[in-house]
Tab-separated table of N, CA and C in Angstrom:
chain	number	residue	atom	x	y	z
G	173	UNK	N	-13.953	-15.689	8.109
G	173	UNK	CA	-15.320	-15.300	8.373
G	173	UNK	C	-15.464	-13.781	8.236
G	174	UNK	N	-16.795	-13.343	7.331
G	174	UNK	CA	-17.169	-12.227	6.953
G	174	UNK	C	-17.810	-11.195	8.417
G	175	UNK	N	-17.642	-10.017	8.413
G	175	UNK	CA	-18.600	-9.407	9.396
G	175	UNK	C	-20.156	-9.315	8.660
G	176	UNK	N	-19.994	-9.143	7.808
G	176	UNK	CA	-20.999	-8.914	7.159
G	176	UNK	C	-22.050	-10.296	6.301
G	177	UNK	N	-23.219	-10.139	5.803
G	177	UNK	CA	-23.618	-11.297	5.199
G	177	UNK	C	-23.186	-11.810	4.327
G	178	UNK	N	-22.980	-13.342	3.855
G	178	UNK	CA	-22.447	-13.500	2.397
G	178	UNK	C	-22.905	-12.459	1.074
G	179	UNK	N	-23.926	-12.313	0.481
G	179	UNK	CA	-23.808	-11.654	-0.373
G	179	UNK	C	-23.589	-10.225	-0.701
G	180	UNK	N	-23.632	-9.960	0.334
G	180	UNK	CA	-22.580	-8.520	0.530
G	180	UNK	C	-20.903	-8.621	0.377
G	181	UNK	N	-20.622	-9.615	1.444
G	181	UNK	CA	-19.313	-10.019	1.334
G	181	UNK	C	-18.505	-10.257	-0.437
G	182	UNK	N	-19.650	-10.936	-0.901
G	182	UNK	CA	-19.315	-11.875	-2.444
G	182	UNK	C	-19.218	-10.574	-3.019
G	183	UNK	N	-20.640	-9.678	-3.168
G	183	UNK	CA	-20.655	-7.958	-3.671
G	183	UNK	C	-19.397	-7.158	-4.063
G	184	UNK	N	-18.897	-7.254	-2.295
G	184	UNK	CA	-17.350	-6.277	-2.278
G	184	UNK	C	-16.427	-7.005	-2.626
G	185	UNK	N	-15.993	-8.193	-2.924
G	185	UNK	CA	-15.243	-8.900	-3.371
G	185	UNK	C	-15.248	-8.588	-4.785
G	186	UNK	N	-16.224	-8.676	-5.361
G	186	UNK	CA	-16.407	-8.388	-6.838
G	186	UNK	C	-15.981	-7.252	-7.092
G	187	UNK	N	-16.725	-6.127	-6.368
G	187	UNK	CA	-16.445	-4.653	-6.683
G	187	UNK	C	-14.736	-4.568	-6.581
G	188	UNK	N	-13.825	-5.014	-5.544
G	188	UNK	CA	-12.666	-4.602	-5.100
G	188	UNK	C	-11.654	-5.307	-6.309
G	189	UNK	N	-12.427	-6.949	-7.112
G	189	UNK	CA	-11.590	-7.200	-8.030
G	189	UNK	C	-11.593	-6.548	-9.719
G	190	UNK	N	-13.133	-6.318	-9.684
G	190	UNK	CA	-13.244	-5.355	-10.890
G	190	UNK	C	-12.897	-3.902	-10.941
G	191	UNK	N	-13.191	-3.197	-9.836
G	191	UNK	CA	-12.583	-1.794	-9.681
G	191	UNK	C	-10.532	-1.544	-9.513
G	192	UNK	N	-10.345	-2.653	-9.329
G	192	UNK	CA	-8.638	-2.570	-9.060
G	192	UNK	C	-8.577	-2.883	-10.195
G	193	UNK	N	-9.221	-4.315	-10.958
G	193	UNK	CA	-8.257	-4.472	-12.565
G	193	UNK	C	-8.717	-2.822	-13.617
G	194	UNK	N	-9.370	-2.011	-13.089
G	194	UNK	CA	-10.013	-1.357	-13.745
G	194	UNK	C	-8.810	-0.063	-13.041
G	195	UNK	N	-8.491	0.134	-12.466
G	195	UNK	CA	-7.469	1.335	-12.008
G	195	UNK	C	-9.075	2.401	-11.304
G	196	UNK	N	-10.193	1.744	-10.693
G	196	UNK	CA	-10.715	2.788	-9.953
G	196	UNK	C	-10.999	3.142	-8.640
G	197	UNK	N	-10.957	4.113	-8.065
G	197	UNK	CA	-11.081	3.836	-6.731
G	197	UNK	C	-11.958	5.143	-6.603
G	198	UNK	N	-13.038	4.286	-4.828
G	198	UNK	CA	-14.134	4.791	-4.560
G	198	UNK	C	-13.861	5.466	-3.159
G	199	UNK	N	-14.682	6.982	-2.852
G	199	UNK	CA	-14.996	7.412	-1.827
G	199	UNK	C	-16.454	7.288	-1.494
G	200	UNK	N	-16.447	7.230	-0.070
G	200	UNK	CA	-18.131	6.701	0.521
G	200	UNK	C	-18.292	8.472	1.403
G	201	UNK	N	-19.290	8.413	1.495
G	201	UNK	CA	-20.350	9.581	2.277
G	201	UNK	C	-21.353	9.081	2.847
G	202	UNK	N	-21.563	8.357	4.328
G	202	UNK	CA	-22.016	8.009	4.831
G	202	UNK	C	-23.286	8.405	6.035
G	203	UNK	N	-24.210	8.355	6.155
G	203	UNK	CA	-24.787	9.311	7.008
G	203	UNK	C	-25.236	7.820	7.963
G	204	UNK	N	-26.499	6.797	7.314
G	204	UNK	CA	-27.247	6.170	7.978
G	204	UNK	C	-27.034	4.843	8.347
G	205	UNK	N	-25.479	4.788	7.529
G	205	UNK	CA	-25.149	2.787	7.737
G	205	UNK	C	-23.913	3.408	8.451
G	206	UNK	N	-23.271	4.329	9.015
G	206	UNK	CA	-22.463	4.739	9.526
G	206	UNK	C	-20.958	3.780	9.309
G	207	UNK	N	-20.570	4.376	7.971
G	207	UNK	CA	-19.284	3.626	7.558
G	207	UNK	C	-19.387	1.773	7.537
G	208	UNK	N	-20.647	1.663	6.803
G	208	UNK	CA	-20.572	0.075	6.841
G	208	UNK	C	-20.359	-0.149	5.445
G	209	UNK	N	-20.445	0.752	4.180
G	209	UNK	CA	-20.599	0.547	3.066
G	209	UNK	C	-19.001	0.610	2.780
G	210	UNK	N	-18.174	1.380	3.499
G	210	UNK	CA	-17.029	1.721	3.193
G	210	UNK	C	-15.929	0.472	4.318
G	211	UNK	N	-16.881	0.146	5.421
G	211	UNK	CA	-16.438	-1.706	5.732
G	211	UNK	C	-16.714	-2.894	5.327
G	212	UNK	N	-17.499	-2.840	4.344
G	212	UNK	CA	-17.896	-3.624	3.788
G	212	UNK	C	-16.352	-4.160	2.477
G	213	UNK	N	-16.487	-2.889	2.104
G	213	UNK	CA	-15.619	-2.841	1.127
G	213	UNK	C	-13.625	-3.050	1.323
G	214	UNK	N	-13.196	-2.566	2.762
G	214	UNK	CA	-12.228	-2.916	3.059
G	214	UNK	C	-12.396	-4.139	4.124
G	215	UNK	N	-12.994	-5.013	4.003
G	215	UNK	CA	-12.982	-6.359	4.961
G	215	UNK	C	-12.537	-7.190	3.931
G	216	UNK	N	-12.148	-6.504	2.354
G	216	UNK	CA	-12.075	-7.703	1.675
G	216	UNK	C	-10.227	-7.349	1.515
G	217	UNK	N	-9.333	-8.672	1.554
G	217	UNK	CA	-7.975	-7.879	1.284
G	217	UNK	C	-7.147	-7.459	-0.419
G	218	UNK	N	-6.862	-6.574	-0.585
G	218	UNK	CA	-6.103	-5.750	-1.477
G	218	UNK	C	-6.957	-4.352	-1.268
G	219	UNK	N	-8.079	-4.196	-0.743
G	219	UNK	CA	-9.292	-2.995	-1.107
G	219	UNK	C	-8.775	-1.785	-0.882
G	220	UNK	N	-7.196	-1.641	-0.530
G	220	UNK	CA	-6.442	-0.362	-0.535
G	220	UNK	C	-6.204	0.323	-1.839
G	221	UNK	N	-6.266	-0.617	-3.321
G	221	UNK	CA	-5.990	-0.464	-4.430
G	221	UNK	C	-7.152	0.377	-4.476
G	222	UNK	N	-8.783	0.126	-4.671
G	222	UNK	CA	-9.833	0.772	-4.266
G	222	UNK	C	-10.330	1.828	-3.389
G	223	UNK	N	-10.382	1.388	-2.191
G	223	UNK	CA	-11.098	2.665	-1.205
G	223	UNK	C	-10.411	3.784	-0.779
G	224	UNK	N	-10.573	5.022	-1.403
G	224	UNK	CA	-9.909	5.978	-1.296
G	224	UNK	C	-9.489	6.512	0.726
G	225	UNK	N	-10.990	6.915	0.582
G	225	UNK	CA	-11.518	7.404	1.608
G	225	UNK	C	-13.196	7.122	1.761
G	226	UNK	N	-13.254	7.339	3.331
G	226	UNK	CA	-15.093	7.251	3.570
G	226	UNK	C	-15.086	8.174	4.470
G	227	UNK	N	-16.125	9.048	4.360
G	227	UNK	CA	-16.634	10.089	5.503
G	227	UNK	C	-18.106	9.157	5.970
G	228	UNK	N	-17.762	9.874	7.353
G	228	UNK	CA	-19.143	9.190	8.220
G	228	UNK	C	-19.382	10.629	8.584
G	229	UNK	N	-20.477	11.099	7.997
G	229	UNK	CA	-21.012	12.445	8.379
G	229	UNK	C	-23.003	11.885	9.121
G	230	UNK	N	-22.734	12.052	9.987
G	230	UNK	CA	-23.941	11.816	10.464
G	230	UNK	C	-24.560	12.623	11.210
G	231	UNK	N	-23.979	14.094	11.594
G	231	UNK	CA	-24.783	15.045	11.966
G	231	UNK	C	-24.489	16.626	10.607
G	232	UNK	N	-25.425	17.258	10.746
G	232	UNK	CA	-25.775	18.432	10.008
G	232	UNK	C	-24.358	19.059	10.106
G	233	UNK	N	-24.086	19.462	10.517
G	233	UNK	CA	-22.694	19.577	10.503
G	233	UNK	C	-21.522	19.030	9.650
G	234	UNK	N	-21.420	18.069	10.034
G	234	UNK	CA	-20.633	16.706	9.562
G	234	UNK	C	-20.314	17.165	8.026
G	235	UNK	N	-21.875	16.906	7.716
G	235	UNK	CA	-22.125	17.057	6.477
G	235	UNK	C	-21.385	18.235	5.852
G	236	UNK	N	-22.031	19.680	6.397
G	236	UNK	CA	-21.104	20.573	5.978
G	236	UNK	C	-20.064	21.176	6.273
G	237	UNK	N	-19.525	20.481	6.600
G	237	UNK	CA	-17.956	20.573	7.463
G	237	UNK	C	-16.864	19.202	6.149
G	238	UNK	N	-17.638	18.511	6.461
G	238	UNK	CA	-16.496	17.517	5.790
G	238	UNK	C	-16.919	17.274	4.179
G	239	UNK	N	-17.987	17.280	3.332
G	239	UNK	CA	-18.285	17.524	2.181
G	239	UNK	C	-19.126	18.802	1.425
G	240	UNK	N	-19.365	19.649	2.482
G	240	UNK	CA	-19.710	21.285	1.972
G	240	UNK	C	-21.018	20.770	1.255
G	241	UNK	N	-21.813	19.932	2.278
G	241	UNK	CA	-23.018	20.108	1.733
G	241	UNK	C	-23.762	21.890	2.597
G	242	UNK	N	-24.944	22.416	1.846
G	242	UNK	CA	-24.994	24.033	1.632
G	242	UNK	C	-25.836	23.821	3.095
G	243	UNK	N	-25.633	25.002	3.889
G	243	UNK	CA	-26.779	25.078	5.088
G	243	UNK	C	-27.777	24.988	4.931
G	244	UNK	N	-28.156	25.682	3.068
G	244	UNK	CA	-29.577	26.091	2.613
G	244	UNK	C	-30.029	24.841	2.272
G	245	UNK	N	-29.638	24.059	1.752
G	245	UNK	CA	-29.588	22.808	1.058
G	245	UNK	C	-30.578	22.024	2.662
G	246	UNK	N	-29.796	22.112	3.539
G	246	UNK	CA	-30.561	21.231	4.685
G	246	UNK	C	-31.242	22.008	5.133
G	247	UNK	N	-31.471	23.365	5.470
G	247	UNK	CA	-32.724	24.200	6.260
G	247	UNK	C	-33.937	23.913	5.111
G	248	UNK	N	-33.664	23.923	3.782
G	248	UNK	CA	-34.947	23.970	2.868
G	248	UNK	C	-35.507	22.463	2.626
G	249	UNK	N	-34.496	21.029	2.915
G	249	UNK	CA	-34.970	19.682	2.191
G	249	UNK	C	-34.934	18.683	3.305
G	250	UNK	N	-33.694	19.044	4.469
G	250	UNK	CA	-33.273	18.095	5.759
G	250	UNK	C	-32.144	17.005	5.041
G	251	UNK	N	-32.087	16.601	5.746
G	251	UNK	CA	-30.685	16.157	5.818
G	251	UNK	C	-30.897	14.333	4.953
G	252	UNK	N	-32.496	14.005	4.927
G	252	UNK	CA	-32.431	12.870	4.327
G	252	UNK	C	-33.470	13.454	3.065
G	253	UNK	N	-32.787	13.806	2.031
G	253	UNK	CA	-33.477	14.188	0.677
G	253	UNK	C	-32.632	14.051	-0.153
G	254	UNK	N	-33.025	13.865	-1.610
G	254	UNK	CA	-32.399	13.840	-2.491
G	254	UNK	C	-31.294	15.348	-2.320
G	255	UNK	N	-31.128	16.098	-2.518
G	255	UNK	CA	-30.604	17.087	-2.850
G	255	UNK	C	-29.313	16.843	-1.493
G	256	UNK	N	-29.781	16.687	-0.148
G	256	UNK	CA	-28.822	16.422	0.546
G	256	UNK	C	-27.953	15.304	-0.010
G	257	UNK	N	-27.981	14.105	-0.235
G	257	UNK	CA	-27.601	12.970	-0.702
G	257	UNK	C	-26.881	13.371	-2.215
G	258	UNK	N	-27.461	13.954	-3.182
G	258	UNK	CA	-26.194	14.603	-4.501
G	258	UNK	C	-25.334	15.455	-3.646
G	259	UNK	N	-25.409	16.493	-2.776
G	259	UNK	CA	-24.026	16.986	-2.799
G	259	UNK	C	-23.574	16.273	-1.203
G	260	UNK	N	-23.736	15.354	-0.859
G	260	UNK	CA	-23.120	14.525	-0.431
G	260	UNK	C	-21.807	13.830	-0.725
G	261	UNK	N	-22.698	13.673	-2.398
G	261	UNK	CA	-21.704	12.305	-3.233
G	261	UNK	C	-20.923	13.293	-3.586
G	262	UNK	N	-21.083	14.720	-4.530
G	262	UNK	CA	-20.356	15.912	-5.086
G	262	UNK	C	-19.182	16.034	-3.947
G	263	UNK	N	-19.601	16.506	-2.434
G	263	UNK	CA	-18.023	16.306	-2.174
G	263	UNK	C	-17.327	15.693	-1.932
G	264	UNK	N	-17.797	14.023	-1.460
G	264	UNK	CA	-16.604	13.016	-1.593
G	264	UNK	C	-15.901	13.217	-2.517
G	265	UNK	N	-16.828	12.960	-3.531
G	265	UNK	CA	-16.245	13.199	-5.147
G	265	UNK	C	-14.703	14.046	-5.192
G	266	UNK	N	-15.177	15.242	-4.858
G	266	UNK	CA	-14.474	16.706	-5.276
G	266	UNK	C	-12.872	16.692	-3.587
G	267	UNK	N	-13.461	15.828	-2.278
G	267	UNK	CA	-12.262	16.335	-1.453
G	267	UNK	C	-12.254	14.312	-1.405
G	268	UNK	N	-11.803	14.056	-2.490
G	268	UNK	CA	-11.381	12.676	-2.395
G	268	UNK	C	-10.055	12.653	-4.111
G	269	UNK	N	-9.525	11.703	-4.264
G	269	UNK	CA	-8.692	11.033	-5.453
G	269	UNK	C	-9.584	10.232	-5.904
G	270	UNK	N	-10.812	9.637	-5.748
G	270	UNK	CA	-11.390	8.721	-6.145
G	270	UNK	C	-12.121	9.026	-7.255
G	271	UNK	N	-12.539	7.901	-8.307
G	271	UNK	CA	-13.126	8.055	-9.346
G	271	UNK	C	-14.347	8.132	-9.613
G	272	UNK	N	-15.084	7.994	-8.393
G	272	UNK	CA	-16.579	7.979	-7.887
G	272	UNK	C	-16.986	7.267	-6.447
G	273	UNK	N	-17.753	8.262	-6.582
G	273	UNK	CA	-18.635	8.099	-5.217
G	273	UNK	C	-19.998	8.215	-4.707
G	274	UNK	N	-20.080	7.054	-3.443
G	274	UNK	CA	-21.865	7.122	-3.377
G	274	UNK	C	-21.840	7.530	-1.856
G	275	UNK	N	-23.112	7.973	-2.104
G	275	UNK	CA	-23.367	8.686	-0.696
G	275	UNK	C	-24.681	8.019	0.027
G	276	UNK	N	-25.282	8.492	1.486
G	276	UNK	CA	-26.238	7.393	1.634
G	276	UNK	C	-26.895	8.480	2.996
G	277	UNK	N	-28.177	8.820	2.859
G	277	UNK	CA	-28.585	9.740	4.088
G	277	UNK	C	-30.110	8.918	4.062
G	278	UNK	N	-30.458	8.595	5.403
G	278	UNK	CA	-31.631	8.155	5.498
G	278	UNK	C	-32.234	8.180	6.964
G	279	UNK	N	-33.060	7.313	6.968
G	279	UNK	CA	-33.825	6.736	8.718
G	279	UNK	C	-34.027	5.522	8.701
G	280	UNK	N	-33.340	4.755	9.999
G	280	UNK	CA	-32.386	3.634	9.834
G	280	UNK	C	-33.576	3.157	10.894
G	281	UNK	N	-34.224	3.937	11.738
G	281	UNK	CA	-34.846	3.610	13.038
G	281	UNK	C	-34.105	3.237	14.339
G	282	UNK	N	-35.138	2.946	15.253
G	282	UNK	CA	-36.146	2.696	15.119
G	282	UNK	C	-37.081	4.047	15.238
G	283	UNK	N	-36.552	4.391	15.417
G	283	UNK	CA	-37.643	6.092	15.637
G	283	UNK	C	-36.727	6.757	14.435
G	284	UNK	N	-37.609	8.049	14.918
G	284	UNK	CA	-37.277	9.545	13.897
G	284	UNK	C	-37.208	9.632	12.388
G	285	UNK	N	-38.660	8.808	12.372
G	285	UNK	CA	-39.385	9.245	11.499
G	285	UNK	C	-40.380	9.812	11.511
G	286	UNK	N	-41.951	10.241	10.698
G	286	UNK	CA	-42.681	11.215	10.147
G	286	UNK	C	-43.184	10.571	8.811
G	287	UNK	N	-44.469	11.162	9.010
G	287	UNK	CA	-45.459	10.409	7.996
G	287	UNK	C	-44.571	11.239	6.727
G	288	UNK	N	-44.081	12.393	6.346
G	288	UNK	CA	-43.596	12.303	5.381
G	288	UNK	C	-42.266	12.029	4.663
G	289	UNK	N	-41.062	10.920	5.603
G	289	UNK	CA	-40.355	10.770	5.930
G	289	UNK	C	-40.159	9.726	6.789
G	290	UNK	N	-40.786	8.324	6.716
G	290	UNK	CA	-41.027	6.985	7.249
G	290	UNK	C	-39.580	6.773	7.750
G	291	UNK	N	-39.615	5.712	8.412
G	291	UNK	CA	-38.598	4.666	8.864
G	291	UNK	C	-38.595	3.888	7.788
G	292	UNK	N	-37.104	4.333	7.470
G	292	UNK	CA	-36.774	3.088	6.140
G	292	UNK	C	-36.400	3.901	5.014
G	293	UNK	N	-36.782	5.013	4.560
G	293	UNK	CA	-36.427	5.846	3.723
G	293	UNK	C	-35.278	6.013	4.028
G	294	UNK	N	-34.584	6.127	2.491
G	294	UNK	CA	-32.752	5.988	2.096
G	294	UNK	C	-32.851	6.860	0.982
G	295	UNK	N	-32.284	8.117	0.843
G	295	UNK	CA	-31.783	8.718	-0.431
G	295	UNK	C	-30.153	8.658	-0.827
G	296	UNK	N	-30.061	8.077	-1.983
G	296	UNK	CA	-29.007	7.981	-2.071
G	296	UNK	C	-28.144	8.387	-3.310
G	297	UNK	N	-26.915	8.732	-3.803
G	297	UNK	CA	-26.640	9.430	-4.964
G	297	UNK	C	-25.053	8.516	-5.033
G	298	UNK	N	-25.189	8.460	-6.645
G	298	UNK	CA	-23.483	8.010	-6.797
G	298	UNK	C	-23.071	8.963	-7.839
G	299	UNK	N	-21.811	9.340	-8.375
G	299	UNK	CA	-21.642	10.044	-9.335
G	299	UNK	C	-19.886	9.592	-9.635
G	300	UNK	N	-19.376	10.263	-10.798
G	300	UNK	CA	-18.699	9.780	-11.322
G	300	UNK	C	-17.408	10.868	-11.602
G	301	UNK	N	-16.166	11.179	-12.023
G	301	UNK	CA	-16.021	11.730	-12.832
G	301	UNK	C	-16.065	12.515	-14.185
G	302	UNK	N	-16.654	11.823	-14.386
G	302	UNK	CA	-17.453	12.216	-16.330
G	302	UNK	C	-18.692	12.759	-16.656
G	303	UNK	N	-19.204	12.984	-15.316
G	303	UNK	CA	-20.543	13.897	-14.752
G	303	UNK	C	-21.280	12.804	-14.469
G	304	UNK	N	-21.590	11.888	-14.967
G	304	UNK	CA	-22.693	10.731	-14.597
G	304	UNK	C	-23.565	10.740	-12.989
G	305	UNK	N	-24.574	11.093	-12.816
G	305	UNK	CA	-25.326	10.939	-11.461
G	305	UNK	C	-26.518	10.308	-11.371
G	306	UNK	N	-26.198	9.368	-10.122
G	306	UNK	CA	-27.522	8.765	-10.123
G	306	UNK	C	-28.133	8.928	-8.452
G	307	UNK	N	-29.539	9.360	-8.697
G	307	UNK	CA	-30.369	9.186	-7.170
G	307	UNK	C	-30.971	8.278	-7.405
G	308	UNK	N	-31.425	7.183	-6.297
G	308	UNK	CA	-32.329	6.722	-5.933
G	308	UNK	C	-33.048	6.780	-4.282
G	309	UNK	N	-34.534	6.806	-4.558
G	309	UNK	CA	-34.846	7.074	-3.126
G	309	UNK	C	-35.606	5.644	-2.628
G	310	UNK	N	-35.187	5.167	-1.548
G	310	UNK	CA	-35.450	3.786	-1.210
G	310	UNK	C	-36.702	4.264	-0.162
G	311	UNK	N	-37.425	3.096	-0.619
G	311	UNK	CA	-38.990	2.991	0.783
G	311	UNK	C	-38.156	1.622	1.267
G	312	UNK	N	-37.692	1.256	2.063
G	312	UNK	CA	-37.237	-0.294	2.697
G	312	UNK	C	-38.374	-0.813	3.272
G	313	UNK	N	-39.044	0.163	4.251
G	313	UNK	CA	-39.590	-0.389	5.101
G	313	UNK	C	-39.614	-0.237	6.517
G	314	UNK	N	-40.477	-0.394	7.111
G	314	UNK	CA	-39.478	-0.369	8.909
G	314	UNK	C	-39.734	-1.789	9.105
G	315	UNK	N	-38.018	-2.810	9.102
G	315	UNK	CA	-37.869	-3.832	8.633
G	315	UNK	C	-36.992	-4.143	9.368
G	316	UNK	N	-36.402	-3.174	10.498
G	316	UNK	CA	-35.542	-2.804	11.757
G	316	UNK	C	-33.885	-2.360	11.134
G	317	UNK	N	-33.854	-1.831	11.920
G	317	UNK	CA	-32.230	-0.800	11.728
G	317	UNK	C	-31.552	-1.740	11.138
G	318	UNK	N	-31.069	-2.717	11.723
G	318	UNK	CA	-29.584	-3.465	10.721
G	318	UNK	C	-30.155	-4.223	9.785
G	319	UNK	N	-31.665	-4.434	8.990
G	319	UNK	CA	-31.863	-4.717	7.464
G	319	UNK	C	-32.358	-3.257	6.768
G	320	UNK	N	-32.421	-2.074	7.679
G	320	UNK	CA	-32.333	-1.157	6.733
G	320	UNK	C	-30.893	-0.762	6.192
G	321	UNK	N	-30.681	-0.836	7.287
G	321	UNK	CA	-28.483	-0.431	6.487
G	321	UNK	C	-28.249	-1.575	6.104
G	322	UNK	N	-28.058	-2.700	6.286
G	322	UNK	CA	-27.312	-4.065	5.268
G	322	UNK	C	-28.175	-3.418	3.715
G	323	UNK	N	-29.636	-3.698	3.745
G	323	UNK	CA	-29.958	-3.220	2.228
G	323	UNK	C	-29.136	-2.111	1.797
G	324	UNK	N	-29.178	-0.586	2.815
G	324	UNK	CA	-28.733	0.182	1.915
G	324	UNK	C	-27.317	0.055	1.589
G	325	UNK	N	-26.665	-0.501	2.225
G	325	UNK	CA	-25.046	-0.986	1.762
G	325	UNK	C	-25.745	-2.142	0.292
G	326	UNK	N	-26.363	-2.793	-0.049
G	326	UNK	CA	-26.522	-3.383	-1.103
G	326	UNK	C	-27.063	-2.533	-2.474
G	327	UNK	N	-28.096	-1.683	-1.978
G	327	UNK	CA	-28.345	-0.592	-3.206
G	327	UNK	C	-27.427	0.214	-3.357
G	328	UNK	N	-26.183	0.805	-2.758
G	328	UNK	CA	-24.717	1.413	-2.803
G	328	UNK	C	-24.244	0.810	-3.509
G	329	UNK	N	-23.944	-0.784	-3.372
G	329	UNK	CA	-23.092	-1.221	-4.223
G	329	UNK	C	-23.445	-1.191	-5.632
G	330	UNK	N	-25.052	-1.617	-5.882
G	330	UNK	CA	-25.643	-1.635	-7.172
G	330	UNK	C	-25.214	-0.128	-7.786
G	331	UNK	N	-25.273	1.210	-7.497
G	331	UNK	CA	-25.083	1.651	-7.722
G	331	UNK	C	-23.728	2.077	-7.781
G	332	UNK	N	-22.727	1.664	-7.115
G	332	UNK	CA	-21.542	1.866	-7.431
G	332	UNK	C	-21.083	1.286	-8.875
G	333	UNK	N	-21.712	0.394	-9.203
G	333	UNK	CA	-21.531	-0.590	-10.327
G	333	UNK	C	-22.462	0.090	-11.431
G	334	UNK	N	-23.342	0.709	-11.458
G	334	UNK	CA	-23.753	1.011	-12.155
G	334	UNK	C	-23.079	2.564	-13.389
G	335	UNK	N	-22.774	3.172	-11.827
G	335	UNK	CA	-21.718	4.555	-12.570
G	335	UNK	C	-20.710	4.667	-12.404
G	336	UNK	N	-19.773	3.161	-12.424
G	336	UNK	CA	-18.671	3.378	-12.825
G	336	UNK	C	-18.355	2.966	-14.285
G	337	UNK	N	-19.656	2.617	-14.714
G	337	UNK	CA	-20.102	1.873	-16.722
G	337	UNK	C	-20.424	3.151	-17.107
G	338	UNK	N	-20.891	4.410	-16.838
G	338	UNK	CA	-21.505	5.835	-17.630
G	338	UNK	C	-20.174	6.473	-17.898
C-alpha cells in the first residue's frame, strides 16, 4: 500500500523505471508540498538509482541558504513567483549530481493568500542540464491544502518528464 494516491504512485513508478533505464537522476526544491514530490518518488523501491537529493526549503531563508536563491530576487517578487521558483530549480540543479530538477513554491492554504496571489497558486520550474527550462504557474484553486500539493506533486512530475526529452 501506497502513501500516496494511485496515480501518483503509478507516475513515480514510471518516472523511477524510465529515469534509471535512462542513467538519470533527479533533485527536488521544495517549498509548498514540503518534500512530498521527492516522497513520492522514493516510496517506490530501486528510486536510489534516481533521487539524488530533495531540499525542503520552506522559509526565505531556506531558500537562500540551501539553493542561493538572491535576497533581491525575494524582496522584489516573494517567495511564490516565477523568478523565485527558476532559481530554485538552478540550485538544486547546480548543489546536486542530478540531471535535472524541479522546484515548487506556492500557497497551499488554507490562508496566506491575497487577491494578487490566491490560495492555490503554484509556480513552478524544472530545468535540465543542457539548459532546457520550464515555468509553469498553476491557478489550482482553493480546493484545500492536500489537493493543492497532491496536484502540484502531479504537475512536477509532468514536468519532470517533460525536460528530461529537451
Amino acid at each position: 500500500m501506497s502513501l500516496f494516491p494511485s496515480d501518483i504512485d503509478e507516475e513515480a513508478r514510471r518516472i523511477i523505471a524510465d529515469f534509471s533505464a535512462r542513467g538519470l537522476m533527479v533533485a527536488t526544491a521544495e517549498s509548498c508540498t514540503g518534500g512530498l514530490i521527492a516522497g513520492a518518488l522514493t516510496e517506490i523501491a530501486g528510486s536510489s538509482a534516481v533521487v539524488d537529493r530533495g531540499f525542503v526549503t520552506y522559509t526565505n531563508e531556506a531558500k537562500m541558504d540551501l539553493l542561493g536563491v538572491k535576497s533581491t530576487t525575494l524582496a522584489a517578487f516573494g517567495a511564490v513567483s516565477r523568478e523565485t521558483a527558476l532559481q530554485m530549480a538552478q540550485g538544486a540543479l547546480f548543489r546536486s549530481r542530478a540531471a535535472l530538477a524541479v522546484a515548487v513554491t506556492g500557497i497551499a492554504g488554507p490562508g496566506g493568500g491575497s487577491v494578487e496571489k490566491p490560495v492555490g497558486l503554484v509556480h513552478l520550474a524544472a530545468r535540465n542540464r543542457h539548459g532546457a527550462i520550464i515555468h509553469r504557474e498553476m491557478r489550482y484553486g482553493d480546493i484545500g491544502r492536500t489537493e493543492i500539493r497532491l496536484a502540484t506533486v502531479r504537475t512536477a512530475f509532468e514536468m519532470l518528464r517533460d525536460v528530461a526529452v529537451r
